[in-house]
GROMACS .gro file of N, CA, C and O in nm:
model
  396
    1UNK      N    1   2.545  -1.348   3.027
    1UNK     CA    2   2.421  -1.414   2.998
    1UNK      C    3   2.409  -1.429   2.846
    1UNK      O    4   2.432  -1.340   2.765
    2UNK      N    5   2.366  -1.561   2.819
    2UNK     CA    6   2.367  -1.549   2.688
    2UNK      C    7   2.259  -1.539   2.638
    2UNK      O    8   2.156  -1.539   2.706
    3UNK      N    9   2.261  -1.524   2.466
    3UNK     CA   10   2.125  -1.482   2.393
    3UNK      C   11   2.034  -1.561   2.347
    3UNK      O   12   2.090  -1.637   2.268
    4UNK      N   13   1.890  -1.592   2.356
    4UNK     CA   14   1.818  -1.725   2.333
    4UNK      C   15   1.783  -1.728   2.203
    4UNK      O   16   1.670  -1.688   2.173
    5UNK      N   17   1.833  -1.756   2.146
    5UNK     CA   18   1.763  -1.808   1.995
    5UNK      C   19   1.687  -1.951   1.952
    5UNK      O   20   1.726  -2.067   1.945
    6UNK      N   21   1.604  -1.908   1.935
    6UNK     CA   22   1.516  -2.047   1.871
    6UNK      C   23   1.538  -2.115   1.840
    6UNK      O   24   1.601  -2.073   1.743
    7UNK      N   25   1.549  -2.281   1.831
    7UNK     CA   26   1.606  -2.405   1.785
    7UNK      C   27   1.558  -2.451   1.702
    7UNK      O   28   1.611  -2.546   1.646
    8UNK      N   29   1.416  -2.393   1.655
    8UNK     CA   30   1.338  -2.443   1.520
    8UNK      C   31   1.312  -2.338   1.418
    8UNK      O   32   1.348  -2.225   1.452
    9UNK      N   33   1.243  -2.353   1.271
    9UNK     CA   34   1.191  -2.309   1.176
    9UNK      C   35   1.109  -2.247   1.219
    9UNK      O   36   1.031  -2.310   1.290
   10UNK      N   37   1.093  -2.167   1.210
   10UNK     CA   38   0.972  -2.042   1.192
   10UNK      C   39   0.867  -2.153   1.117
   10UNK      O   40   0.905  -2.249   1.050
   11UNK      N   41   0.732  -2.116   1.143
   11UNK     CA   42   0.661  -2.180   1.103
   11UNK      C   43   0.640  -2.088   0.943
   11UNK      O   44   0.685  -1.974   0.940
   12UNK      N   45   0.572  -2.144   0.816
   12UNK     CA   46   0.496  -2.078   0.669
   12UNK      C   47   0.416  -1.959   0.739
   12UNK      O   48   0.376  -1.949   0.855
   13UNK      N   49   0.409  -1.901   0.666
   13UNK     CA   50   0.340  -1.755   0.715
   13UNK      C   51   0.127  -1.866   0.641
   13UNK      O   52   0.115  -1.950   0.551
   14UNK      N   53   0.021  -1.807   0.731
   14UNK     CA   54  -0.073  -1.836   0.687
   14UNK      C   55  -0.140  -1.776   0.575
   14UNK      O   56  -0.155  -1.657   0.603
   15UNK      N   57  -0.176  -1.795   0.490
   15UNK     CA   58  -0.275  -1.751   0.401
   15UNK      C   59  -0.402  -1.808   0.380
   15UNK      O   60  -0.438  -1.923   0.355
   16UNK      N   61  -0.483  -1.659   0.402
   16UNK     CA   62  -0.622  -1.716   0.391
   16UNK      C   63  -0.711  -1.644   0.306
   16UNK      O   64  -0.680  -1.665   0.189
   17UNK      N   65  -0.828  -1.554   0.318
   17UNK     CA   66  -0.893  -1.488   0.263
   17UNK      C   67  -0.870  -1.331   0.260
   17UNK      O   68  -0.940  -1.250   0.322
   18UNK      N   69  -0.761  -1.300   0.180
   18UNK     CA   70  -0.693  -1.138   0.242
   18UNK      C   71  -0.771  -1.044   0.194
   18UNK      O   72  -0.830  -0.957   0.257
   19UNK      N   73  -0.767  -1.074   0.009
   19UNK     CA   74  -0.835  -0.951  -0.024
   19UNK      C   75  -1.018  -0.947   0.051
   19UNK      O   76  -1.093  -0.850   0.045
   20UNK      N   77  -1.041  -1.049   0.099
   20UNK     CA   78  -1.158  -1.053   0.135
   20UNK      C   79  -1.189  -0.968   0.260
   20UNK      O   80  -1.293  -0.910   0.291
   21UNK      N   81  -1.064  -0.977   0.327
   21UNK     CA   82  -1.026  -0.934   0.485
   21UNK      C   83  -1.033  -0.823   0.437
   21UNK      O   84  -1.129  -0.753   0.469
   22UNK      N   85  -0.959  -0.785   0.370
   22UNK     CA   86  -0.860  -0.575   0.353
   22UNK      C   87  -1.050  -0.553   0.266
   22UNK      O   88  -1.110  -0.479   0.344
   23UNK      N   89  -1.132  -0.584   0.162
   23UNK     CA   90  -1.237  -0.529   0.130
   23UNK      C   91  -1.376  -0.507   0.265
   23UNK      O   92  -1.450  -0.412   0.292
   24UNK      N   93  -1.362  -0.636   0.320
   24UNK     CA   94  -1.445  -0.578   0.430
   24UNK      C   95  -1.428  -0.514   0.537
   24UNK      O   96  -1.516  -0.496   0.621
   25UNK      N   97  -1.252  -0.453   0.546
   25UNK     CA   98  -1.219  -0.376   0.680
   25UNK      C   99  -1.261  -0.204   0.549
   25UNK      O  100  -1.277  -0.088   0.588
   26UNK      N  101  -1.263  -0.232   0.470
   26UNK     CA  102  -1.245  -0.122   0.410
   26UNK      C  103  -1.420  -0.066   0.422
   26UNK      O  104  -1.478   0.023   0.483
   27UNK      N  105  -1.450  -0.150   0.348
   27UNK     CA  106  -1.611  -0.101   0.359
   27UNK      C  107  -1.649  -0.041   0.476
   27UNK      O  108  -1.690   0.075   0.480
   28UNK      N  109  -1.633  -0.139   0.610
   28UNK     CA  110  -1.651  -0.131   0.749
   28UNK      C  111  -1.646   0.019   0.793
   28UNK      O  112  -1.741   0.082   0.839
   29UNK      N  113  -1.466   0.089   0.762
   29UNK     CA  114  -1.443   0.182   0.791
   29UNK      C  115  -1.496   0.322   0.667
   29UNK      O  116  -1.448   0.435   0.660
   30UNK      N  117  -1.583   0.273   0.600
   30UNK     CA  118  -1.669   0.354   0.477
   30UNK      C  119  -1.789   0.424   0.564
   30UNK      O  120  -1.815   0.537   0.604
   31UNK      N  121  -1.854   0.274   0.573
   31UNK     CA  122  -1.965   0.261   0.684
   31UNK      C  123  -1.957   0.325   0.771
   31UNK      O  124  -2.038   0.417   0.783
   32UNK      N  125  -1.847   0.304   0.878
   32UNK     CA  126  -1.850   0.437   1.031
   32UNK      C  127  -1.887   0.545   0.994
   32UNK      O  128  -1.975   0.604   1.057
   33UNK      N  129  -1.803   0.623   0.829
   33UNK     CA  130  -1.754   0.755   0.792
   33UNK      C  131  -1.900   0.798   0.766
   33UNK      O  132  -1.934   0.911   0.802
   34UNK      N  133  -1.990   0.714   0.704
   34UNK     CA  134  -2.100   0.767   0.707
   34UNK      C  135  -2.208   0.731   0.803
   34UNK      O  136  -2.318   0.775   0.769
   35UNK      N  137  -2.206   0.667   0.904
   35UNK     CA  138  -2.275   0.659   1.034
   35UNK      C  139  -2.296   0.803   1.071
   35UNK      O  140  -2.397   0.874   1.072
   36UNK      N  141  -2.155   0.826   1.104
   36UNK     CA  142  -2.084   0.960   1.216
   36UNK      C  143  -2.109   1.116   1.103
   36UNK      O  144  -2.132   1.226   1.153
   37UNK      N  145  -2.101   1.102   1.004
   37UNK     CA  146  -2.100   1.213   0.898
   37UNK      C  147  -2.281   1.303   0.946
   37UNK      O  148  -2.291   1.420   0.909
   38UNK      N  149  -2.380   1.250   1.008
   38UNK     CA  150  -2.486   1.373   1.031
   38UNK      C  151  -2.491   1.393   1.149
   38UNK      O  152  -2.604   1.430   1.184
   39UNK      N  153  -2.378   1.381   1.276
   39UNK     CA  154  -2.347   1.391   1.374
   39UNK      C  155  -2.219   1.471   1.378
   39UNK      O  156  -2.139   1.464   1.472
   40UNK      N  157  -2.204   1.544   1.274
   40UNK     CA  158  -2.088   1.630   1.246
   40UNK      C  159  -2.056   1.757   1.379
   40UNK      O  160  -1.961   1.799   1.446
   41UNK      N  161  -2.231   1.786   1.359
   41UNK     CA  162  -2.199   1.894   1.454
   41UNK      C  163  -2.175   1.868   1.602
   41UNK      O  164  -2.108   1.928   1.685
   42UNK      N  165  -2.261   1.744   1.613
   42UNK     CA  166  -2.198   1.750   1.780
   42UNK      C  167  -2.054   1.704   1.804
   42UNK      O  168  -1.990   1.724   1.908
   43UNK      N  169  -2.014   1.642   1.698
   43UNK     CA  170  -1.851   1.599   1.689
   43UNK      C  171  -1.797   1.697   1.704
   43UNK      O  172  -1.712   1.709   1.792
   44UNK      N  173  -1.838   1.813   1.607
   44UNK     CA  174  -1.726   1.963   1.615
   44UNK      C  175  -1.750   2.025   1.776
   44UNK      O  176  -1.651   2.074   1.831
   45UNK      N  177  -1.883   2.023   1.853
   45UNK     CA  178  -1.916   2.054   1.973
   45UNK      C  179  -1.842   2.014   2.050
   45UNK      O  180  -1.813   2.092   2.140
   46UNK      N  181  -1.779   1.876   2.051
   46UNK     CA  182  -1.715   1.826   2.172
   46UNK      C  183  -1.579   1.803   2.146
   46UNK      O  184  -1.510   1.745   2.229
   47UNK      N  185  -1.524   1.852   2.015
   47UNK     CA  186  -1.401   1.813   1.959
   47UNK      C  187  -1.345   1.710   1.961
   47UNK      O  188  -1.244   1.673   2.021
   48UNK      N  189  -1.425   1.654   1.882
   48UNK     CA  190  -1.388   1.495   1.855
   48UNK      C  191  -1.433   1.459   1.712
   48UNK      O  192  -1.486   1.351   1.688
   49UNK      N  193  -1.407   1.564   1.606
   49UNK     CA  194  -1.425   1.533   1.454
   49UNK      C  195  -1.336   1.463   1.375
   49UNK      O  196  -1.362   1.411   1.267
   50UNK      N  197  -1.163   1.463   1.469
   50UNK     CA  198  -1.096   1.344   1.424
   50UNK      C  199  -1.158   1.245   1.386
   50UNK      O  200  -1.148   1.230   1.264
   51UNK      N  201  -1.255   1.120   1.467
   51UNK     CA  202  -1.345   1.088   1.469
   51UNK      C  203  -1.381   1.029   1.295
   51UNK      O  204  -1.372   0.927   1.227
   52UNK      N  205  -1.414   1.135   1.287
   52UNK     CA  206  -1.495   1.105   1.118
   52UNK      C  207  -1.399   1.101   1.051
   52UNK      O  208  -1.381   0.997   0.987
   53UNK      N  209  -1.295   1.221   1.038
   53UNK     CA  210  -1.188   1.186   0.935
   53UNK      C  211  -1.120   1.120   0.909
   53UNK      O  212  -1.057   1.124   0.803
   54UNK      N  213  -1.101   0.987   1.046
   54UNK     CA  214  -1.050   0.913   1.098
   54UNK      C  215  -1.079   0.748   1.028
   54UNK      O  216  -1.008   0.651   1.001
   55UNK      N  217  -1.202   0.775   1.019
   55UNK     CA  218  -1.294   0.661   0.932
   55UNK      C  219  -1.309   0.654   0.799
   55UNK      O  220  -1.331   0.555   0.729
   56UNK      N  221  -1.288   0.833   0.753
   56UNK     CA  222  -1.254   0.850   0.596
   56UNK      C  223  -1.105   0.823   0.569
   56UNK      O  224  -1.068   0.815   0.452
   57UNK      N  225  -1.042   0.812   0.642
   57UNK     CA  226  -0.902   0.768   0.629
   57UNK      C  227  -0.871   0.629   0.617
   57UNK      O  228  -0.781   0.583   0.546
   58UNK      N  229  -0.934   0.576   0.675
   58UNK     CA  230  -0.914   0.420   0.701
   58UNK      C  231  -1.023   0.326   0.592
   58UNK      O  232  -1.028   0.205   0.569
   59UNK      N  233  -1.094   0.427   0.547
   59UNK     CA  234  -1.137   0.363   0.379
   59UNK      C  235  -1.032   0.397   0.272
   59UNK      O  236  -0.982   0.305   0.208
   60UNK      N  237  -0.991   0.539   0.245
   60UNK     CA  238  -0.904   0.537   0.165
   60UNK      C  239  -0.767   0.460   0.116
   60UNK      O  240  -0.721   0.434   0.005
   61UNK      N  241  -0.724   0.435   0.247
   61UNK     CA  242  -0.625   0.346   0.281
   61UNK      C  243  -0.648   0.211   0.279
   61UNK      O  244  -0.555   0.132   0.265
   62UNK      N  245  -0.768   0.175   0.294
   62UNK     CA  246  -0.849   0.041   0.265
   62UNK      C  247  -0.830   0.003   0.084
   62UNK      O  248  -0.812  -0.102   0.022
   63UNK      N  249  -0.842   0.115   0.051
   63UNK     CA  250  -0.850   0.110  -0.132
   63UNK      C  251  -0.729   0.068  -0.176
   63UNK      O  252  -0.706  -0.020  -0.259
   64UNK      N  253  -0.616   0.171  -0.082
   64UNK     CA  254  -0.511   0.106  -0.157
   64UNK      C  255  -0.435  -0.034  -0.111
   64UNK      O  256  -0.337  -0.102  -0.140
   65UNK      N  257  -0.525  -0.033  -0.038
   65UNK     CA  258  -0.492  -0.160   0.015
   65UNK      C  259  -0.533  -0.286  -0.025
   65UNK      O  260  -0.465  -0.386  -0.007
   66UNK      N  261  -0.668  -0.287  -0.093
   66UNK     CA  262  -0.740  -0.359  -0.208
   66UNK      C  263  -0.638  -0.390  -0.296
   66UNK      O  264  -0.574  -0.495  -0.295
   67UNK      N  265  -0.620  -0.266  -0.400
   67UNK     CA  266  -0.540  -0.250  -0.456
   67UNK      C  267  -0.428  -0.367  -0.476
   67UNK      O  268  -0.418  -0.453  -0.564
   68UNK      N  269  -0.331  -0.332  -0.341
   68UNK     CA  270  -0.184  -0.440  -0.315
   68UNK      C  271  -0.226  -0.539  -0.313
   68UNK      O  272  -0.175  -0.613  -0.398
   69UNK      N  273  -0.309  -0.587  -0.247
   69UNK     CA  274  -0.336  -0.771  -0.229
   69UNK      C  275  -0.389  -0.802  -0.322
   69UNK      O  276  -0.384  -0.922  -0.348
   70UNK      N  277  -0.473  -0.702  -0.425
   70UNK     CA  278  -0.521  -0.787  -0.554
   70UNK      C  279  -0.387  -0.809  -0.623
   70UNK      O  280  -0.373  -0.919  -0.678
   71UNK      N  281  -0.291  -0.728  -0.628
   71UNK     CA  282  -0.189  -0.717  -0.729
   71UNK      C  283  -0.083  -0.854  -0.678
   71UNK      O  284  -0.027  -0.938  -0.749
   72UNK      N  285  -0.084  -0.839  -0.537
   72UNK     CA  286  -0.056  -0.959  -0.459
   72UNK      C  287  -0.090  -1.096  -0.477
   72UNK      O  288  -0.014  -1.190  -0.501
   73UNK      N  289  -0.228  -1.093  -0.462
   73UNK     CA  290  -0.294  -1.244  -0.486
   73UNK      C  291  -0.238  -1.306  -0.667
   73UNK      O  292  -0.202  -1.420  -0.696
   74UNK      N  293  -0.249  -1.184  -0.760
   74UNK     CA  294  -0.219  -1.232  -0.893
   74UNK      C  295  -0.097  -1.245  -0.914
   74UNK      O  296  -0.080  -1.321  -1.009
   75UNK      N  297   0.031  -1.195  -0.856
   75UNK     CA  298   0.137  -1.220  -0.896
   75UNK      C  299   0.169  -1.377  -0.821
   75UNK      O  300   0.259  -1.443  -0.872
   76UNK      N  301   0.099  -1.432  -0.706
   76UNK     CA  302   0.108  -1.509  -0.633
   76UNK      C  303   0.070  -1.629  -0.684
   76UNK      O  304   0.135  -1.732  -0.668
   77UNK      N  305  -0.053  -1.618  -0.756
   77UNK     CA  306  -0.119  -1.730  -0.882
   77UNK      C  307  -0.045  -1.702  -0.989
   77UNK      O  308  -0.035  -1.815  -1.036
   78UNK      N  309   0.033  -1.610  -1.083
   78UNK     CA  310   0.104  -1.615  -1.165
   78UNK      C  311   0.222  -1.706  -1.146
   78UNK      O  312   0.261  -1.784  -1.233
   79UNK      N  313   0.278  -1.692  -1.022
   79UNK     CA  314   0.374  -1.755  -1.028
   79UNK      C  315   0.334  -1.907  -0.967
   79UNK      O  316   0.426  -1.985  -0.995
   80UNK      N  317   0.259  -1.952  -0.916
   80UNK     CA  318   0.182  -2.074  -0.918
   80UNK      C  319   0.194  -2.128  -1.014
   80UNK      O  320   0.256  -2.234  -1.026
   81UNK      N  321   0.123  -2.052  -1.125
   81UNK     CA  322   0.104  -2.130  -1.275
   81UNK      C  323   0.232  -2.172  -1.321
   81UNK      O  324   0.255  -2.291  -1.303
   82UNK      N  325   0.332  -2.098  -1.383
   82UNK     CA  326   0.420  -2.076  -1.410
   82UNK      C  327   0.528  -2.181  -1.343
   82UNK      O  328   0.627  -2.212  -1.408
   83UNK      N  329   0.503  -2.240  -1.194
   83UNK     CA  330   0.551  -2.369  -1.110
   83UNK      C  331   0.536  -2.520  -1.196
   83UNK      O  332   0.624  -2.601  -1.226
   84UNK      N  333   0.362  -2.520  -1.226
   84UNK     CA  334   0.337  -2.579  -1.263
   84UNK      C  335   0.355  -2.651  -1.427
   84UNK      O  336   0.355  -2.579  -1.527
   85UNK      N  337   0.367  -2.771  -1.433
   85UNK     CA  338   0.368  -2.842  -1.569
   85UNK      C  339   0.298  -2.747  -1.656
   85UNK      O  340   0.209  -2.668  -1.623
   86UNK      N  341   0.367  -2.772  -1.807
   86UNK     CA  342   0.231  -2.752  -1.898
   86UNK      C  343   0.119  -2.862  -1.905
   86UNK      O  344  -0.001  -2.836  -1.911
   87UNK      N  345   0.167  -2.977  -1.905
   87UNK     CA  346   0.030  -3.108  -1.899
   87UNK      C  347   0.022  -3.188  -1.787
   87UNK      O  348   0.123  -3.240  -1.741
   88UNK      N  349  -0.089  -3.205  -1.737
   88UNK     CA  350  -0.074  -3.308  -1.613
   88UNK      C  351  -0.016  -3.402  -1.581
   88UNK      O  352   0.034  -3.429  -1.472
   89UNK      N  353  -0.019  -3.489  -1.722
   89UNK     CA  354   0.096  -3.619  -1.736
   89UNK      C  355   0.238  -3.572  -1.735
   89UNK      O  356   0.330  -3.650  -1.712
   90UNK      N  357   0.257  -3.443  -1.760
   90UNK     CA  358   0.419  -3.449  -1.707
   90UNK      C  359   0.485  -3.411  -1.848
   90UNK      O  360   0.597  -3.364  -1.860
   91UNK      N  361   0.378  -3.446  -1.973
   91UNK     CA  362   0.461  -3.445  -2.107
   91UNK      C  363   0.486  -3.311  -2.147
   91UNK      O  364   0.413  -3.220  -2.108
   92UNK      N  365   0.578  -3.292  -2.216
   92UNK     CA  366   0.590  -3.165  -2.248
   92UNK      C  367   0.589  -3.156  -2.393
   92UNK      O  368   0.617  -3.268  -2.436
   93UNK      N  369   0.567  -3.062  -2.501
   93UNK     CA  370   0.566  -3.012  -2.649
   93UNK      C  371   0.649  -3.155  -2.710
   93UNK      O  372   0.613  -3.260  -2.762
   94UNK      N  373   0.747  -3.108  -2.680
   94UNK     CA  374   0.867  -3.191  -2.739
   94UNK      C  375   0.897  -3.350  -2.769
   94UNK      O  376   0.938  -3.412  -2.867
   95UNK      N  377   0.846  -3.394  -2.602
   95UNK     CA  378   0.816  -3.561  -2.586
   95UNK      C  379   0.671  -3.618  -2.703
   95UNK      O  380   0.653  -3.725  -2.761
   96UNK      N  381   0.581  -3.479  -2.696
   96UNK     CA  382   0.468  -3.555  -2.805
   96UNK      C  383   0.453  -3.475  -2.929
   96UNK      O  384   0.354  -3.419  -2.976
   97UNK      N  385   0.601  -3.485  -2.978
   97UNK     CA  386   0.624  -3.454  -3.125
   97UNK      C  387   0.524  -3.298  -3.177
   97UNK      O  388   0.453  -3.289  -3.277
   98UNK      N  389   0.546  -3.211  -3.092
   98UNK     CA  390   0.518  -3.046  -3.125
   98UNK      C  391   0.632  -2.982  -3.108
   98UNK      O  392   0.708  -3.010  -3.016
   99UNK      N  393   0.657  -2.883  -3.199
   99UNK     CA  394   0.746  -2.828  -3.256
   99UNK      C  395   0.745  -2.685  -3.082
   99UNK      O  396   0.824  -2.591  -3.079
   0.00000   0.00000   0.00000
């Protein structure tokens, strides 16, 4: 039997609003940590305080996750720029007599 491989291109990966995405999953999971944080004790009662730490985890990790996609998004527009002309018309230093 043979092996099926795909006959087309993978489609561009999408980009959309990331750091926007990773800041409000982050907050989100801020938010639970302190929902659940004066319900501590019945959490420890029923053993289910994972729970909270669970939500303080998933902010922290949210941060550094901020973090990457900001560092992400700018190296991503750096190199955008850097694609691009220096002048819109196309001219460069040299063609309009700058050294």
């Amino acid at each position: 039997m043979a092996k099926w491989t795909p006959t087309h291109e993978a489609p561009e990966p999408l980009e959309g609003p990331v750091v926007a995405t990773i800041t409000g999953g982050t907050i989100l999971w801020f938010v639970l940590f302190l929902v659940q944080l004066p319900f501590y004790g019945w959490f420890d009662d029923h053993g289910h305080t994972w729970w909270i730490w669970t939500c303080l985890a998933g902010a922290g990790l949210g941060l550094i996750g901020i973090w990457y996609v900001r560092g992400r998004d700018a190296a991503i527009k750096r190199a955008a720029a850097g694609a691009r002309p220096a002048d819109a018309s196309g001219a460069t230093d040299e063609s309009q007599g700058r050294p």
